[in-house]
Amino acid sequence: MKRGVSILGASGSVGESTLKILRQFPEEFRLISFSVHSNLQKAESIAKEFQPDVLCISSETADRTILGNKIGNTKVLYGSKSLEEIVSDPECETVVTAVVGASGIRPTVAAIRAGKKIGIANKETLVSCGPYIRSLLENSKSSLVPVDSEHNALFQLLENMKKDSLERIVLTASGGPFRKLPVEDLPKVTIEQALKHPTWNMGPKITIDSAGMINKGLEVIEAHFLFGFSYDKIGVVIHPQSVAHGLVETKDGASFVYASYPDMIFPVAHSLYYPKIVPNVLRSHPATSWGTLEFLEPDMERYPGLALAYEAGRAGGTAPSIFNASNEVAVELFLQGKILFTDIPSLIRNVLEKIPNSFPNDLEGYEEADRKARELAFHFSKDKVVNLC
């Protein structure tokens, strides 16, 4: 019997990679449902090709007259609440959460409560309310299989290693497009320059995050909740070639490295098939083609957002949620041309300093911290964020 798959965020890069796998292995998987935010043309195209039971347009302002309530035999739902509905379908075995930002939290919670296997690519869920998510998982049949290339690499390495041999895990990062740019020139960075990622083809929000390595900071917090390592045992190295995705260091001084061609089809296929083995070679990439591999320490003066992420993670409670929410606002303001690239970490630090940290027992507590952070971030932006720190 084919395994049912639901994709949240089918029009993004991870969503498109998931659709590639479904095309390559049609005898294994069936697309039960999917969502896009507002790309109605893409939604119609996917619906006609895969003929799922349901699709969701998550935007609250989408024109409902364009697609109507049905495309062939595919039912069309509207609004963000519909995301929670489609992930609870009993025919769905795996939910791939590829939406960007805090909007992925509620549907991920619904998928956990429904006992689904979750291919999690929405890092904000664990960053914003990691303790709450971990408590849900303890009382659920649900499981998380990370889809981010770095976390998926570590997941595969750690699964085959003895816990008492482990010393540290290390996430790799490309360093973004400004790895060699003089620090004093960073305030002059344009939107167009920041959107030119040297390795990956991603959406604008994640690409901007990666340019300042804030994305890697979010991944550090996510790794803490996924794997249970303390922040002192989670490292980051710059690896411009993006061939090695994760490293595990052992107590005897050895390092184990997961390497593959930088293509999201590898972690996506692993998450869909898990715990089974992916049967086919997706793309050959022998070691002889890797060339020279570099591993460099990140400069925290160049990447202050990464240092802030470690601070927020160590603080715990709602600090990571505040970090994530203020960053989402800051990135949007930068993409609108309202603040400088270097204002992004400045804004985050100011919001973190102004909002008291708390330790909620429920999802609403984390959502309230998220709301306050966004409100304050917008307030700071009106008063000129430049040089706030």
XYZ file of C-alpha atoms in Angstrom:
389
model
C 0.000 0.000 0.000
C 1.273 3.474 -0.864
C 2.222 5.676 2.055
C 0.235 8.905 2.324
C 2.153 12.192 2.430
C 1.055 15.724 3.303
C 3.294 18.663 2.359
C 2.931 21.986 4.152
C 4.598 24.585 1.943
C 4.667 22.688 -1.351
C 5.713 25.697 -3.429
C 8.972 26.305 -1.520
C 12.361 24.688 -2.121
C 11.841 21.824 0.362
C 8.303 21.296 -0.903
C 9.518 21.091 -4.487
C 12.220 18.591 -3.481
C 9.546 16.474 -1.792
C 7.462 16.511 -4.960
C 10.535 15.330 -6.910
C 10.805 12.305 -4.625
C 7.095 11.548 -5.044
C 7.565 11.662 -8.820
C 10.608 9.379 -8.622
C 8.922 6.797 -6.382
C 5.233 6.825 -7.420
C 4.834 3.182 -6.403
C 5.810 4.054 -2.800
C 4.054 7.328 -1.978
C 0.803 9.168 -2.618
C 0.269 12.886 -2.056
C -2.797 13.041 0.187
C -2.785 16.816 0.723
C -0.614 19.900 0.437
C -0.590 23.610 1.138
C 0.742 26.772 -0.423
C 0.455 30.213 1.093
C -0.751 32.315 -1.830
C 0.728 30.883 -5.057
C -2.563 29.873 -6.631
C -1.035 29.019 -10.014
C 1.406 26.597 -8.387
C -1.370 25.109 -6.272
C -3.487 24.413 -9.334
C -0.549 22.854 -11.179
C 0.314 20.505 -8.285
C -3.334 19.552 -7.785
C -3.763 18.602 -11.452
C -0.541 16.583 -11.517
C -0.893 14.627 -8.260
C -4.668 14.689 -7.757
C -4.557 14.781 -3.942
C -7.671 14.690 -1.806
C -7.218 18.183 -0.384
C -5.181 21.335 -0.900
C -4.997 24.318 1.426
C -4.416 27.956 0.560
C -3.191 29.222 3.929
C -3.353 32.962 3.152
C -6.301 34.617 4.855
C -6.603 37.145 2.027
C -6.403 34.845 -1.029
C -9.024 35.396 -3.739
C -11.298 32.382 -3.301
C -13.043 32.902 -6.632
C -9.956 31.928 -8.690
C -9.721 28.257 -7.688
C -13.127 27.907 -6.078
C -13.762 24.957 -3.760
C -12.639 22.147 -6.046
C -10.037 21.316 -8.709
C -11.143 18.059 -10.308
C -11.597 15.738 -7.329
C -9.341 17.835 -5.082
C -11.113 19.778 -2.361
C -9.781 23.317 -1.815
C -9.621 24.745 1.715
C -8.691 28.271 2.759
C -7.092 29.875 5.805
C -4.305 28.920 8.204
C -6.617 26.794 10.387
C -6.980 24.424 7.428
C -3.342 23.397 7.878
C -4.262 21.732 11.165
C -7.112 19.914 9.448
C -5.116 18.379 6.581
C -2.296 17.020 8.781
C -4.823 15.075 10.871
C -6.118 13.005 7.930
C -6.010 9.306 8.929
C -4.731 8.348 5.442
C -1.666 10.546 5.921
C 1.368 8.758 7.380
C 4.032 11.456 6.963
C 3.726 15.236 7.212
C 6.514 17.333 5.711
C 6.439 20.716 7.444
C 8.161 23.008 4.961
C 6.384 26.284 5.722
C 8.637 29.143 6.840
C 8.332 30.873 10.196
C 6.139 30.582 13.278
C 3.101 29.794 11.111
C 4.329 26.189 11.104
C 3.938 25.708 14.855
C 0.189 25.051 15.175
C -0.024 22.526 12.306
C 3.069 20.717 13.634
C 1.398 20.469 17.047
C -1.723 19.073 15.344
C 0.398 16.491 13.485
C 2.054 15.415 16.747
C -1.313 15.019 18.435
C -2.467 12.940 15.459
C 0.560 10.652 15.869
C 2.147 11.370 12.496
C 5.736 10.907 11.438
C 6.927 14.456 10.772
C 9.641 15.366 8.288
C 10.388 18.627 10.040
C 11.863 21.423 7.933
C 10.180 24.203 9.908
C 12.929 24.909 12.447
C 10.902 27.686 14.083
C 8.626 25.103 15.731
C 11.414 23.787 17.948
C 13.153 27.154 18.280
C 10.022 28.984 19.441
C 8.555 26.407 21.805
C 11.004 23.525 22.064
C 10.178 22.507 25.678
C 6.471 22.339 24.873
C 7.058 20.282 21.708
C 9.315 17.860 23.590
C 6.626 17.362 26.249
C 4.024 16.634 23.545
C 6.272 14.063 21.887
C 6.749 12.198 25.171
C 3.023 11.398 25.201
C 2.541 10.792 21.474
C 3.251 8.093 18.891
C 4.559 10.852 16.657
C 8.238 11.095 15.696
C 10.386 13.863 14.236
C 12.786 13.152 11.377
C 14.725 16.333 10.531
C 14.781 17.452 6.910
C 17.298 20.303 7.161
C 20.460 18.873 5.605
C 22.586 19.522 8.704
C 20.166 18.015 11.203
C 19.377 15.094 8.948
C 23.105 14.378 8.650
C 23.502 14.421 12.429
C 20.357 12.306 12.857
C 21.812 9.593 10.609
C 25.244 9.718 12.254
C 23.942 9.649 15.827
C 21.524 6.812 15.146
C 24.461 4.523 14.439
C 26.709 5.556 17.331
C 26.912 4.618 21.003
C 25.773 7.444 23.274
C 28.596 7.005 25.753
C 31.157 7.615 22.982
C 29.825 11.043 21.989
C 31.592 14.308 22.752
C 30.131 17.033 20.512
C 28.034 17.644 17.405
C 28.977 20.213 14.764
C 26.764 21.959 12.210
C 28.351 23.172 8.992
C 27.574 26.490 7.293
C 28.550 27.966 3.942
C 29.301 31.338 5.533
C 26.932 33.079 3.126
C 27.824 35.556 0.375
C 29.684 37.947 2.717
C 32.217 35.539 4.205
C 35.133 37.559 2.825
C 33.551 41.007 2.696
C 35.267 43.516 5.046
C 33.155 43.865 8.203
C 33.050 47.645 7.801
C 31.282 47.180 4.429
C 28.428 45.072 5.820
C 26.140 48.092 6.487
C 26.284 48.841 2.732
C 25.018 45.392 1.703
C 22.059 45.539 -0.695
C 19.007 43.297 -0.730
C 20.085 41.852 -4.075
C 23.540 40.964 -2.749
C 22.132 39.320 0.367
C 19.786 37.169 -1.715
C 22.662 35.580 -3.683
C 23.424 32.480 -1.621
C 26.641 30.775 -2.777
C 25.299 27.189 -2.545
C 21.599 26.709 -1.904
C 18.512 27.927 -3.752
C 16.103 28.901 -0.975
C 13.307 31.355 -0.254
C 14.132 34.996 0.571
C 13.672 34.750 4.340
C 15.998 31.760 4.817
C 18.504 33.228 2.345
C 18.765 36.473 4.326
C 19.067 34.472 7.549
C 21.911 32.507 5.995
C 23.738 35.636 4.839
C 24.212 36.666 8.475
C 24.361 33.070 9.796
C 21.265 33.714 11.916
C 19.864 30.655 10.176
C 22.714 28.646 11.684
C 21.895 30.100 15.085
C 18.315 28.899 14.718
C 19.676 25.489 13.734
C 21.849 25.376 16.873
C 18.745 25.869 19.037
C 16.847 23.303 16.972
C 19.702 20.797 17.374
C 19.558 21.256 21.147
C 15.919 20.163 21.226
C 16.279 17.451 18.582
C 19.316 15.702 20.029
C 19.519 16.808 23.658
C 23.073 18.191 23.544
C 23.926 21.206 25.703
C 24.894 24.388 23.875
C 28.516 23.925 24.943
C 28.456 20.644 23.005
C 27.009 22.072 19.780
C 29.550 23.654 17.459
C 29.413 25.511 14.148
C 32.079 25.553 11.432
C 32.141 27.387 8.117
C 32.455 24.926 5.258
C 32.136 26.852 1.957
C 31.896 23.760 -0.263
C 28.677 22.539 1.474
C 29.609 18.882 0.910
C 29.922 17.928 4.584
C 26.642 18.628 6.367
C 27.286 17.464 9.906
C 30.083 16.142 12.120
C 30.037 14.093 15.297
C 33.116 14.244 17.494
C 33.768 11.340 19.863
C 35.514 11.179 23.204
C 38.510 9.392 21.730
C 39.257 12.384 19.486
C 37.804 11.033 16.235
C 35.292 12.834 14.006
C 32.603 11.213 11.878
C 31.392 13.225 8.883
C 28.240 12.926 6.791
C 28.859 14.162 3.240
C 26.677 14.347 0.142
C 26.035 16.529 -2.859
C 24.244 19.730 -1.677
C 20.757 18.771 -2.823
C 17.699 18.595 -0.563
C 16.469 15.402 -2.222
C 18.830 13.395 0.031
C 17.415 14.432 3.437
C 13.852 14.597 2.075
C 14.043 11.029 0.714
C 15.523 9.808 3.993
C 12.711 11.394 6.015
C 10.007 9.949 3.753
C 11.406 6.413 3.788
C 12.560 6.359 7.417
C 12.971 3.930 9.137
C 13.422 2.040 5.858
C 16.436 2.547 3.608
C 16.078 4.681 0.465
C 16.281 2.019 -2.276
C 17.733 3.995 -5.180
C 20.810 6.160 -5.673
C 19.419 9.670 -6.010
C 22.579 11.306 -7.336
C 26.090 9.944 -7.618
C 28.734 12.128 -6.021
C 31.966 10.186 -5.400
C 34.619 11.495 -3.024
C 36.984 12.102 -5.934
C 34.713 14.917 -7.113
C 34.672 16.768 -3.774
C 37.858 18.757 -4.331
C 39.431 20.565 -1.391
C 37.245 20.835 1.704
C 37.695 23.760 4.116
C 36.534 24.029 7.724
C 36.835 27.443 9.396
C 35.839 28.993 12.706
C 33.026 31.588 12.332
C 33.940 35.183 13.187
C 31.367 36.385 15.721
C 32.107 40.028 14.862
C 31.021 39.277 11.309
C 28.097 37.106 12.453
C 26.693 38.690 15.658
C 23.319 37.017 15.062
C 24.931 33.608 15.601
C 26.329 34.718 18.961
C 22.877 36.069 19.925
C 21.292 32.709 19.106
C 23.646 30.950 21.507
C 22.784 33.532 24.190
C 19.047 33.041 23.674
C 19.389 29.267 23.633
C 21.346 29.191 26.882
C 18.792 31.517 28.515
C 16.038 29.028 27.644
C 12.362 29.676 28.290
C 10.825 32.131 25.847
C 14.164 33.730 24.879
C 14.509 31.593 21.720
C 10.913 32.454 20.781
C 11.671 36.169 21.212
C 14.845 35.741 19.163
C 12.976 34.019 16.331
C 10.014 36.413 16.240
C 12.126 39.580 16.268
C 14.336 38.102 13.559
C 11.338 37.376 11.328
C 10.251 41.001 11.642
C 13.783 42.315 11.084
C 14.281 40.241 7.934
C 10.974 41.453 6.512
C 11.928 45.068 7.263
C 15.279 44.574 5.543
C 13.602 43.037 2.478
C 11.317 46.091 2.382
C 14.358 48.380 2.428
C 13.417 49.905 5.791
C 16.504 48.876 7.771
C 20.121 47.980 7.017
C 21.466 44.435 6.882
C 23.479 45.101 10.049
C 20.353 46.387 11.814
C 18.913 42.858 11.896
C 21.003 41.586 14.856
C 20.777 45.024 16.515
C 17.000 44.859 16.502
C 17.013 41.295 17.833
C 19.307 42.195 20.730
C 17.159 45.180 21.714
C 13.981 43.114 21.756
C 15.672 40.353 23.786
C 16.825 42.933 26.328
C 13.408 44.585 26.679
C 11.122 41.556 27.064
C 11.484 39.563 30.327
C 12.210 35.873 29.849
C 9.577 33.406 31.104
C 9.083 29.637 31.258
C 5.506 28.769 30.179
C 3.841 25.383 30.548
C 1.536 25.819 27.560
C 1.718 26.767 23.897
C -0.162 30.010 24.502
C 2.654 31.274 26.735
C 5.178 30.883 23.940
C 2.791 32.435 21.432
C 2.344 35.448 23.734
C 6.123 35.948 23.859
C 6.177 35.699 20.069
C 3.420 38.330 19.786
C 5.143 40.760 22.167
C 8.449 40.371 20.343
C 6.921 41.157 16.967
C 5.079 44.169 18.346
C 8.223 45.565 19.967
C 10.349 44.863 16.891
C 7.987 46.935 14.738
C 8.063 49.677 17.367
C 11.870 49.805 17.284
C 11.865 49.948 13.497
C 9.777 53.137 13.561
C 12.375 54.792 15.781
C 15.307 54.002 13.494
C 17.094 50.823 14.412
C 20.468 51.905 13.001
C 23.281 51.651 15.569
C 20.931 50.733 18.433
C 23.679 48.563 19.868
